[in-house]
Amino acid sequence: MTATSDRPVATASRAAAPATPAIEGMPHPGRPGPDPAAGQPTAPGPDGNGLLPVRPGGRGHRYAAAALVLGLTLALGFAAGRAGGSDTARVRGPAPAMAHMDHGPGGLQVSRDGYGLALDTPALTAGRPGELVFRITDAAGAAVTSFQVTHERTMHLILVGRDLTGYQHVHPEMAPDGTWRVTVTPGAPGPLRAIADFWPTGAPMAVTLGVDVPVPGRYAPTPPEDLHETVLVDGYTVTLDGGLRPGESNQILVWLGRDGQPVNDLQPHLGAYGHLVALRHGDLAYLHVHPAAASQPSSVLAFGVTVPSAGTYRLFFEFRHQDRVRTAAFTLTA
């Protein structure tokens, strides 16, 4: 189910997604459509030489443009790979993402595939910085101390309330004895889900484990957010196009703008121009997706997302711009 263009715009106090250069003639969130008096705009054709007419308009126009962008992005990524991998040299990370896709959703178990997540922090306090301490253990209970780098880090830790509020993506530091530490500040009382995403050296693929961290106090869960196709974050306009069908590869497009213009100078963030984390309402099943390969930023990013079941999903889109990482959140129902 996809949010429709007549839904209200939501605002967020935190994070918006990374932006990238738009194809000439395409409408963009926050930017007026082409002036009809100026003639019909054009966009590059599928062969990269011919031109296709692009009609100003709303949702239908954006979908046509999105299909073109996705085709060009995939074609450019394939060409870069054939030319010697220059694309992956600039934007790293697709291989681990594919390993996660084959493995299905993660973060539902505290132990899996011979590895465990041992939490050494008894509780955190809402509104106060606290140290979260944990270890990754092997089948014998010993701390694992050797990990592969994936997306420029050896450990990715997602923290989010059970009601999917207070999202954080942090990178703990490991001591020689295999103890991981990071300082975090829970926003409110209630169960805080910690999802560790890592790749032990010698393992066939990445592993994702999850555990609840107690945050004492009166828990007042926030209801799921309404469906909005556009959110405003720190002055950025972030629009999501696409829907979710369980068990299928779904095309999700994210459009980025600011002050009425596309954002053309997105910076790499953890080896890619954007990240998309999907969490399922209820059990918080975790999916981490990266955009189609691109050798340079663009104001529209394409993602292929496969969700395992029907349900409501919260999508967190991370991007880096002007040396700051922001996140835009959307709710979709499959």
mmCIF file of C-alpha atoms in Angstrom:
data_model
loop_
_atom_site.group_PDB
_atom_site.id
_atom_site.type_symbol
_atom_site.label_atom_id
_atom_site.label_comp_id
_atom_site.label_asym_id
_atom_site.label_seq_id
_atom_site.Cartn_x
_atom_site.Cartn_y
_atom_site.Cartn_z
ATOM 1 C CA MET A 1 0.000 0.000 0.000
ATOM 2 C CA THR A 2 1.448 3.346 -1.017
ATOM 3 C CA ALA A 3 0.766 6.709 0.501
ATOM 4 C CA THR A 4 -1.125 8.980 -1.885
ATOM 5 C CA SER A 5 -0.257 12.515 -2.888
ATOM 6 C CA ASP A 6 -3.262 14.043 -1.132
ATOM 7 C CA ARG A 7 -2.027 12.947 2.296
ATOM 8 C CA PRO A 8 -0.702 15.689 4.588
ATOM 9 C CA VAL A 9 2.977 16.396 4.905
ATOM 10 C CA ALA A 10 4.541 15.148 8.123
ATOM 11 C CA THR A 11 7.307 16.980 9.928
ATOM 12 C CA ALA A 12 10.134 15.456 11.927
ATOM 13 C CA SER A 13 12.525 17.005 14.386
ATOM 14 C CA ARG A 14 15.364 14.735 13.291
ATOM 15 C CA ALA A 15 17.053 13.419 10.229
ATOM 16 C CA ALA A 16 16.199 13.510 6.616
ATOM 17 C CA ALA A 17 17.576 11.401 3.851
ATOM 18 C CA PRO A 18 20.605 12.066 1.648
ATOM 19 C CA ALA A 19 20.046 13.924 -1.515
ATOM 20 C CA THR A 20 21.449 13.551 -4.999
ATOM 21 C CA PRO A 21 21.331 15.208 -8.492
ATOM 22 C CA ALA A 22 18.052 15.151 -10.368
ATOM 23 C CA ILE A 23 17.656 14.331 -14.054
ATOM 24 C CA GLU A 24 16.925 17.507 -15.976
ATOM 25 C CA GLY A 25 13.237 18.139 -16.512
ATOM 26 C CA MET A 26 11.967 15.919 -13.702
ATOM 27 C CA PRO A 27 9.752 17.384 -10.990
ATOM 28 C CA HIS A 28 11.236 17.149 -7.523
ATOM 29 C CA PRO A 29 9.787 17.485 -4.037
ATOM 30 C CA GLY A 30 9.972 21.113 -3.049
ATOM 31 C CA ARG A 31 10.634 22.249 -6.623
ATOM 32 C CA PRO A 32 7.911 23.584 -8.973
ATOM 33 C CA GLY A 33 7.240 21.625 -12.130
ATOM 34 C CA PRO A 34 8.463 22.911 -15.510
ATOM 35 C CA ASP A 35 6.745 25.942 -16.974
ATOM 36 C CA PRO A 36 4.420 24.707 -19.752
ATOM 37 C CA ALA A 37 5.067 27.930 -21.639
ATOM 38 C CA ALA A 38 8.704 27.007 -21.911
ATOM 39 C CA GLY A 39 7.894 23.913 -23.965
ATOM 40 C CA GLN A 40 7.762 20.253 -23.104
ATOM 41 C CA PRO A 41 10.807 19.167 -21.059
ATOM 42 C CA THR A 42 12.805 16.084 -21.947
ATOM 43 C CA ALA A 43 14.814 13.466 -20.109
ATOM 44 C CA PRO A 44 17.505 11.082 -21.389
ATOM 45 C CA GLY A 45 16.119 8.080 -23.232
ATOM 46 C CA PRO A 46 16.898 4.476 -22.297
ATOM 47 C CA ASP A 47 19.858 4.382 -24.644
ATOM 48 C CA GLY A 48 21.396 7.448 -23.037
ATOM 49 C CA ASN A 49 21.202 9.418 -26.319
ATOM 50 C CA GLY A 50 17.592 9.834 -27.390
ATOM 51 C CA LEU A 51 15.143 12.025 -25.487
ATOM 52 C CA LEU A 52 11.786 11.086 -24.077
ATOM 53 C CA PRO A 53 9.081 13.676 -23.380
ATOM 54 C CA VAL A 54 8.439 14.290 -19.699
ATOM 55 C CA ARG A 55 5.067 15.772 -18.863
ATOM 56 C CA PRO A 56 4.729 17.999 -15.831
ATOM 57 C CA GLY A 57 2.310 16.546 -13.338
ATOM 58 C CA GLY A 58 1.883 14.702 -10.099
ATOM 59 C CA ARG A 59 2.159 11.105 -9.009
ATOM 60 C CA GLY A 60 1.901 9.434 -12.437
ATOM 61 C CA HIS A 61 4.654 11.632 -13.778
ATOM 62 C CA ARG A 62 6.881 10.858 -10.833
ATOM 63 C CA TYR A 63 6.436 7.106 -11.308
ATOM 64 C CA ALA A 64 7.399 7.356 -14.984
ATOM 65 C CA ALA A 65 10.464 9.374 -14.048
ATOM 66 C CA ALA A 66 11.265 6.943 -11.247
ATOM 67 C CA ALA A 67 11.252 3.978 -13.611
ATOM 68 C CA LEU A 68 13.647 5.835 -15.886
ATOM 69 C CA VAL A 69 15.948 6.751 -13.003
ATOM 70 C CA LEU A 70 16.030 3.169 -11.708
ATOM 71 C CA GLY A 71 16.829 1.814 -15.169
ATOM 72 C CA LEU A 72 19.627 4.307 -15.689
ATOM 73 C CA THR A 73 21.018 3.732 -12.180
ATOM 74 C CA LEU A 74 21.139 -0.030 -12.596
ATOM 75 C CA ALA A 75 22.630 0.285 -16.082
ATOM 76 C CA LEU A 76 25.345 2.656 -14.864
ATOM 77 C CA GLY A 77 26.114 0.417 -11.885
ATOM 78 C CA PHE A 78 26.420 -2.629 -14.165
ATOM 79 C CA ALA A 79 28.659 -0.729 -16.573
ATOM 80 C CA ALA A 80 30.881 0.445 -13.719
ATOM 81 C CA GLY A 81 31.270 -3.121 -12.494
ATOM 82 C CA ARG A 82 32.126 -4.332 -16.000
ATOM 83 C CA ALA A 83 34.690 -1.553 -16.292
ATOM 84 C CA GLY A 84 36.683 -2.852 -13.350
ATOM 85 C CA GLY A 85 34.649 -2.182 -10.231
ATOM 86 C CA SER A 86 35.224 1.577 -10.049
ATOM 87 C CA ASP A 87 31.732 1.990 -8.627
ATOM 88 C CA THR A 88 32.277 -0.357 -5.716
ATOM 89 C CA ALA A 89 35.604 1.295 -5.058
ATOM 90 C CA ARG A 90 33.738 4.557 -4.410
ATOM 91 C CA VAL A 91 30.626 3.202 -2.775
ATOM 92 C CA ARG A 92 31.184 -0.041 -0.902
ATOM 93 C CA GLY A 93 28.732 -2.388 0.726
ATOM 94 C CA PRO A 94 26.457 -4.263 -1.744
ATOM 95 C CA ALA A 95 27.868 -7.732 -0.959
ATOM 96 C CA PRO A 96 26.980 -7.743 2.757
ATOM 97 C CA ALA A 97 23.522 -6.379 1.942
ATOM 98 C CA MET A 98 22.904 -9.281 -0.430
ATOM 99 C CA ALA A 99 24.023 -11.707 2.274
ATOM 100 C CA HIS A 100 21.362 -10.271 4.575
ATOM 101 C CA MET A 101 18.716 -10.618 1.897
ATOM 102 C CA ASP A 102 19.441 -14.309 1.484
ATOM 103 C CA HIS A 103 19.318 -14.741 5.261
ATOM 104 C CA GLY A 104 15.892 -13.143 5.701
ATOM 105 C CA PRO A 105 14.877 -10.687 8.430
ATOM 106 C CA GLY A 106 17.072 -10.580 11.501
ATOM 107 C CA GLY A 107 17.112 -9.133 14.986
ATOM 108 C CA LEU A 108 14.402 -11.471 16.314
ATOM 109 C CA GLN A 109 16.664 -13.751 18.325
ATOM 110 C CA VAL A 110 19.321 -13.289 21.006
ATOM 111 C CA SER A 111 21.281 -16.256 19.609
ATOM 112 C CA ARG A 112 21.530 -17.665 16.105
ATOM 113 C CA ASP A 113 23.921 -19.543 13.830
ATOM 114 C CA GLY A 114 26.252 -20.351 16.740
ATOM 115 C CA TYR A 115 26.509 -16.743 17.960
ATOM 116 C CA GLY A 116 24.899 -14.995 20.916
ATOM 117 C CA LEU A 117 24.354 -11.442 22.130
ATOM 118 C CA ALA A 118 25.290 -11.148 25.827
ATOM 119 C CA LEU A 119 24.052 -7.906 27.395
ATOM 120 C CA ASP A 120 26.175 -6.630 30.299
ATOM 121 C CA THR A 121 24.112 -3.501 31.001
ATOM 122 C CA PRO A 122 21.258 -4.188 33.457
ATOM 123 C CA ALA A 123 19.286 -1.049 32.529
ATOM 124 C CA LEU A 124 19.497 2.471 31.107
ATOM 125 C CA THR A 125 17.824 5.669 32.330
ATOM 126 C CA ALA A 126 15.468 7.693 30.124
ATOM 127 C CA GLY A 127 16.846 11.123 29.259
ATOM 128 C CA ARG A 128 20.323 10.407 30.638
ATOM 129 C CA PRO A 129 23.466 9.264 28.834
ATOM 130 C CA GLY A 130 24.405 5.731 29.790
ATOM 131 C CA GLU A 131 26.923 3.148 28.671
ATOM 132 C CA LEU A 132 25.568 0.162 26.808
ATOM 133 C CA VAL A 133 27.938 -2.804 27.168
ATOM 134 C CA PHE A 134 27.618 -6.178 25.422
ATOM 135 C CA ARG A 135 29.574 -9.078 23.940
ATOM 136 C CA ILE A 136 29.144 -11.348 20.938
ATOM 137 C CA THR A 137 29.742 -14.936 22.033
ATOM 138 C CA ASP A 138 30.435 -18.144 20.146
ATOM 139 C CA ALA A 139 28.797 -21.548 20.644
ATOM 140 C CA ALA A 140 31.035 -22.222 23.661
ATOM 141 C CA GLY A 141 30.119 -18.899 25.316
ATOM 142 C CA ALA A 142 33.494 -17.254 24.688
ATOM 143 C CA ALA A 143 33.642 -13.662 23.474
ATOM 144 C CA VAL A 144 34.249 -13.270 19.720
ATOM 145 C CA THR A 145 37.032 -10.776 19.021
ATOM 146 C CA SER A 146 37.510 -10.884 15.233
ATOM 147 C CA PHE A 147 35.029 -9.298 12.814
ATOM 148 C CA GLN A 148 34.983 -8.312 9.170
ATOM 149 C CA VAL A 149 34.397 -4.709 8.161
ATOM 150 C CA THR A 150 30.986 -4.260 6.526
ATOM 151 C CA HIS A 151 29.827 -0.844 5.351
ATOM 152 C CA GLU A 152 32.980 0.691 6.851
ATOM 153 C CA ARG A 153 32.362 -0.609 10.400
ATOM 154 C CA THR A 154 32.793 -3.872 12.285
ATOM 155 C CA MET A 155 29.610 -3.351 14.330
ATOM 156 C CA HIS A 156 26.338 -1.618 13.487
ATOM 157 C CA LEU A 157 23.910 -1.209 16.370
ATOM 158 C CA ILE A 158 20.302 -0.120 15.848
ATOM 159 C CA LEU A 159 18.491 1.172 18.926
ATOM 160 C CA VAL A 160 14.747 1.797 18.832
ATOM 161 C CA GLY A 161 11.825 1.727 21.234
ATOM 162 C CA ARG A 162 9.382 -1.161 21.013
ATOM 163 C CA ASP A 163 6.895 1.365 19.614
ATOM 164 C CA LEU A 164 9.470 2.237 16.881
ATOM 165 C CA THR A 165 10.277 5.688 18.281
ATOM 166 C CA GLY A 166 13.700 7.064 19.219
ATOM 167 C CA TYR A 167 15.600 5.433 16.341
ATOM 168 C CA GLN A 168 19.416 5.523 16.599
ATOM 169 C CA HIS A 169 22.144 3.933 14.457
ATOM 170 C CA VAL A 170 25.443 3.858 16.375
ATOM 171 C CA HIS A 171 28.823 2.136 16.125
ATOM 172 C CA PRO A 172 30.232 0.787 19.400
ATOM 173 C CA GLU A 173 33.955 0.328 19.993
ATOM 174 C CA MET A 174 35.371 -3.074 20.924
ATOM 175 C CA ALA A 175 37.966 -3.664 23.647
ATOM 176 C CA PRO A 176 40.627 -6.376 23.144
ATOM 177 C CA ASP A 177 38.604 -8.786 25.316
ATOM 178 C CA GLY A 178 35.615 -8.579 22.935
ATOM 179 C CA THR A 179 33.528 -6.173 25.039
ATOM 180 C CA TRP A 180 31.609 -3.566 23.016
ATOM 181 C CA ARG A 181 30.759 -0.171 24.541
ATOM 182 C CA VAL A 182 28.757 2.843 23.368
ATOM 183 C CA THR A 183 27.133 5.762 25.178
ATOM 184 C CA VAL A 184 23.445 6.236 24.377
ATOM 185 C CA THR A 185 20.557 8.309 25.733
ATOM 186 C CA PRO A 186 17.105 6.659 25.659
ATOM 187 C CA GLY A 187 14.396 9.175 24.910
ATOM 188 C CA ALA A 188 11.650 7.653 27.057
ATOM 189 C CA PRO A 189 10.960 4.775 29.463
ATOM 190 C CA GLY A 190 10.032 1.400 28.044
ATOM 191 C CA PRO A 191 11.701 -1.538 26.323
ATOM 192 C CA LEU A 192 14.582 -0.425 24.106
ATOM 193 C CA ARG A 193 15.409 -2.874 21.342
ATOM 194 C CA ALA A 194 19.109 -3.250 20.540
ATOM 195 C CA ILE A 195 19.817 -4.887 17.162
ATOM 196 C CA ALA A 196 23.450 -5.822 16.497
ATOM 197 C CA ASP A 197 24.465 -6.270 12.847
ATOM 198 C CA PHE A 198 27.946 -7.794 12.373
ATOM 199 C CA TRP A 199 30.006 -10.314 10.384
ATOM 200 C CA PRO A 200 32.294 -12.590 12.416
ATOM 201 C CA THR A 201 35.543 -13.474 10.696
ATOM 202 C CA GLY A 202 35.148 -16.851 9.031
ATOM 203 C CA ALA A 203 31.333 -16.823 9.075
ATOM 204 C CA PRO A 204 29.604 -17.385 5.706
ATOM 205 C CA MET A 205 27.461 -14.271 6.055
ATOM 206 C CA ALA A 206 26.543 -11.420 8.374
ATOM 207 C CA VAL A 207 24.567 -12.121 11.551
ATOM 208 C CA THR A 208 21.880 -9.954 13.148
ATOM 209 C CA LEU A 209 20.852 -10.480 16.792
ATOM 210 C CA GLY A 210 18.489 -8.537 19.029
ATOM 211 C CA VAL A 211 17.849 -8.032 22.734
ATOM 212 C CA ASP A 212 15.627 -5.752 24.838
ATOM 213 C CA VAL A 213 17.366 -3.261 27.130
ATOM 214 C CA PRO A 214 15.258 -2.216 30.161
ATOM 215 C CA VAL A 215 14.558 1.508 30.560
ATOM 216 C CA PRO A 216 12.556 1.796 33.815
ATOM 217 C CA GLY A 217 9.616 4.166 34.149
ATOM 218 C CA ARG A 218 6.027 4.528 33.030
ATOM 219 C CA TYR A 219 5.803 3.167 29.489
ATOM 220 C CA ALA A 220 3.332 4.982 27.244
ATOM 221 C CA PRO A 221 3.726 3.493 23.743
ATOM 222 C CA THR A 222 3.185 5.815 20.797
ATOM 223 C CA PRO A 223 0.669 4.559 18.180
ATOM 224 C CA PRO A 224 2.043 3.826 14.690
ATOM 225 C CA GLU A 225 2.593 6.893 12.533
ATOM 226 C CA ASP A 226 0.084 7.696 9.800
ATOM 227 C CA LEU A 227 1.040 7.003 6.203
ATOM 228 C CA HIS A 228 2.716 10.053 4.639
ATOM 229 C CA GLU A 229 4.527 10.119 1.326
ATOM 230 C CA THR A 230 6.437 13.311 2.205
ATOM 231 C CA VAL A 231 8.157 14.319 5.439
ATOM 232 C CA LEU A 232 10.103 17.457 6.357
ATOM 233 C CA VAL A 233 13.313 17.013 8.325
ATOM 234 C CA ASP A 234 15.681 19.843 9.260
ATOM 235 C CA GLY A 235 14.559 21.817 6.219
ATOM 236 C CA TYR A 236 14.813 18.861 3.811
ATOM 237 C CA THR A 237 11.814 17.601 1.851
ATOM 238 C CA VAL A 238 11.945 13.814 1.592
ATOM 239 C CA THR A 239 9.378 11.981 -0.534
ATOM 240 C CA LEU A 240 8.976 8.213 -0.749
ATOM 241 C CA ASP A 241 7.403 6.522 -3.771
ATOM 242 C CA GLY A 242 6.491 2.852 -3.906
ATOM 243 C CA GLY A 243 4.624 0.131 -2.061
ATOM 244 C CA LEU A 244 5.334 -3.186 -0.378
ATOM 245 C CA ARG A 245 4.099 -6.609 -1.484
ATOM 246 C CA PRO A 246 5.180 -9.505 0.743
ATOM 247 C CA GLY A 247 7.686 -11.902 -0.792
ATOM 248 C CA GLU A 248 8.360 -9.688 -3.818
ATOM 249 C CA SER A 249 11.185 -7.326 -4.700
ATOM 250 C CA ASN A 250 9.592 -3.908 -4.315
ATOM 251 C CA GLN A 251 10.933 -0.768 -5.933
ATOM 252 C CA ILE A 252 11.175 2.104 -3.439
ATOM 253 C CA LEU A 253 12.262 5.562 -4.636
ATOM 254 C CA VAL A 254 13.335 8.364 -2.306
ATOM 255 C CA TRP A 255 13.334 11.942 -3.626
ATOM 256 C CA LEU A 256 15.320 14.689 -1.853
ATOM 257 C CA GLY A 257 15.028 18.456 -1.935
ATOM 258 C CA ARG A 258 15.796 21.567 0.070
ATOM 259 C CA ASP A 259 14.719 25.190 -0.358
ATOM 260 C CA GLY A 260 12.869 24.285 -3.533
ATOM 261 C CA GLN A 261 15.906 22.688 -5.172
ATOM 262 C CA PRO A 262 17.217 19.115 -5.479
ATOM 263 C CA VAL A 263 20.136 18.221 -3.217
ATOM 264 C CA ASN A 264 22.957 17.374 -5.601
ATOM 265 C CA ASP A 265 25.925 17.003 -3.281
ATOM 266 C CA LEU A 266 25.038 14.078 -1.050
ATOM 267 C CA GLN A 267 28.068 12.678 0.785
ATOM 268 C CA PRO A 268 28.835 8.946 1.111
ATOM 269 C CA HIS A 269 27.570 7.514 4.373
ATOM 270 C CA LEU A 270 29.013 4.169 5.472
ATOM 271 C CA GLY A 271 30.057 3.360 1.920
ATOM 272 C CA ALA A 272 26.818 4.288 0.143
ATOM 273 C CA TYR A 273 24.755 7.351 -0.738
ATOM 274 C CA GLY A 274 21.918 6.246 1.498
ATOM 275 C CA HIS A 275 20.720 3.489 3.815
ATOM 276 C CA LEU A 276 17.262 2.125 4.432
ATOM 277 C CA VAL A 277 16.422 0.170 7.589
ATOM 278 C CA ALA A 278 12.993 -1.482 7.703
ATOM 279 C CA LEU A 279 11.471 -2.679 10.983
ATOM 280 C CA ARG A 280 8.204 -4.598 11.229
ATOM 281 C CA HIS A 281 5.677 -3.349 13.784
ATOM 282 C CA GLY A 282 5.122 -5.873 16.541
ATOM 283 C CA ASP A 283 8.226 -8.068 16.557
ATOM 284 C CA LEU A 284 10.684 -5.521 15.071
ATOM 285 C CA ALA A 285 11.974 -7.882 12.381
ATOM 286 C CA TYR A 286 14.952 -6.096 10.804
ATOM 287 C CA LEU A 287 15.937 -5.542 7.173
ATOM 288 C CA HIS A 288 18.881 -3.369 6.076
ATOM 289 C CA VAL A 289 18.897 -2.298 2.423
ATOM 290 C CA HIS A 290 21.314 -0.230 0.346
ATOM 291 C CA PRO A 291 20.490 1.729 -2.802
ATOM 292 C CA ALA A 292 21.214 0.662 -6.354
ATOM 293 C CA ALA A 293 24.915 1.201 -7.142
ATOM 294 C CA ALA A 294 25.806 4.765 -8.119
ATOM 295 C CA SER A 295 29.167 6.388 -8.794
ATOM 296 C CA GLN A 296 27.891 9.877 -8.003
ATOM 297 C CA PRO A 297 25.076 11.386 -5.926
ATOM 298 C CA SER A 298 21.596 12.048 -7.307
ATOM 299 C CA SER A 299 18.453 13.622 -5.876
ATOM 300 C CA VAL A 300 16.578 10.331 -6.264
ATOM 301 C CA LEU A 301 17.724 7.017 -4.778
ATOM 302 C CA ALA A 302 16.368 3.597 -5.755
ATOM 303 C CA PHE A 303 16.033 0.676 -3.347
ATOM 304 C CA GLY A 304 14.929 -2.914 -3.864
ATOM 305 C CA VAL A 305 13.075 -4.025 -0.722
ATOM 306 C CA THR A 306 11.693 -7.500 -0.006
ATOM 307 C CA VAL A 307 9.555 -7.870 3.125
ATOM 308 C CA PRO A 308 8.829 -11.387 4.422
ATOM 309 C CA SER A 309 5.172 -11.004 5.376
ATOM 310 C CA ALA A 310 2.122 -8.797 5.444
ATOM 311 C CA GLY A 311 2.195 -6.150 8.133
ATOM 312 C CA THR A 312 3.073 -2.547 8.909
ATOM 313 C CA TYR A 313 6.684 -1.500 8.462
ATOM 314 C CA ARG A 314 8.597 1.550 9.618
ATOM 315 C CA LEU A 315 11.256 2.606 7.095
ATOM 316 C CA PHE A 316 14.182 4.719 8.318
ATOM 317 C CA PHE A 317 16.110 6.414 5.515
ATOM 318 C CA GLU A 318 19.581 7.685 6.505
ATOM 319 C CA PHE A 319 21.671 10.144 4.497
ATOM 320 C CA ARG A 320 24.680 12.378 4.939
ATOM 321 C CA HIS A 321 24.735 15.987 3.778
ATOM 322 C CA GLN A 322 26.932 18.905 4.863
ATOM 323 C CA ASP A 323 28.834 16.568 7.190
ATOM 324 C CA ARG A 324 25.752 15.566 9.175
ATOM 325 C CA VAL A 325 23.757 12.348 9.112
ATOM 326 C CA ARG A 326 19.968 12.722 9.148
ATOM 327 C CA THR A 327 17.103 10.244 9.120
ATOM 328 C CA ALA A 328 13.630 10.417 7.608
ATOM 329 C CA ALA A 329 11.027 7.864 8.736
ATOM 330 C CA PHE A 330 8.049 6.523 6.790
ATOM 331 C CA THR A 331 5.317 3.979 7.537
ATOM 332 C CA LEU A 332 4.120 1.535 4.864
ATOM 333 C CA THR A 333 1.696 -1.378 5.014
ATOM 334 C CA ALA A 334 2.343 -4.564 3.044
#
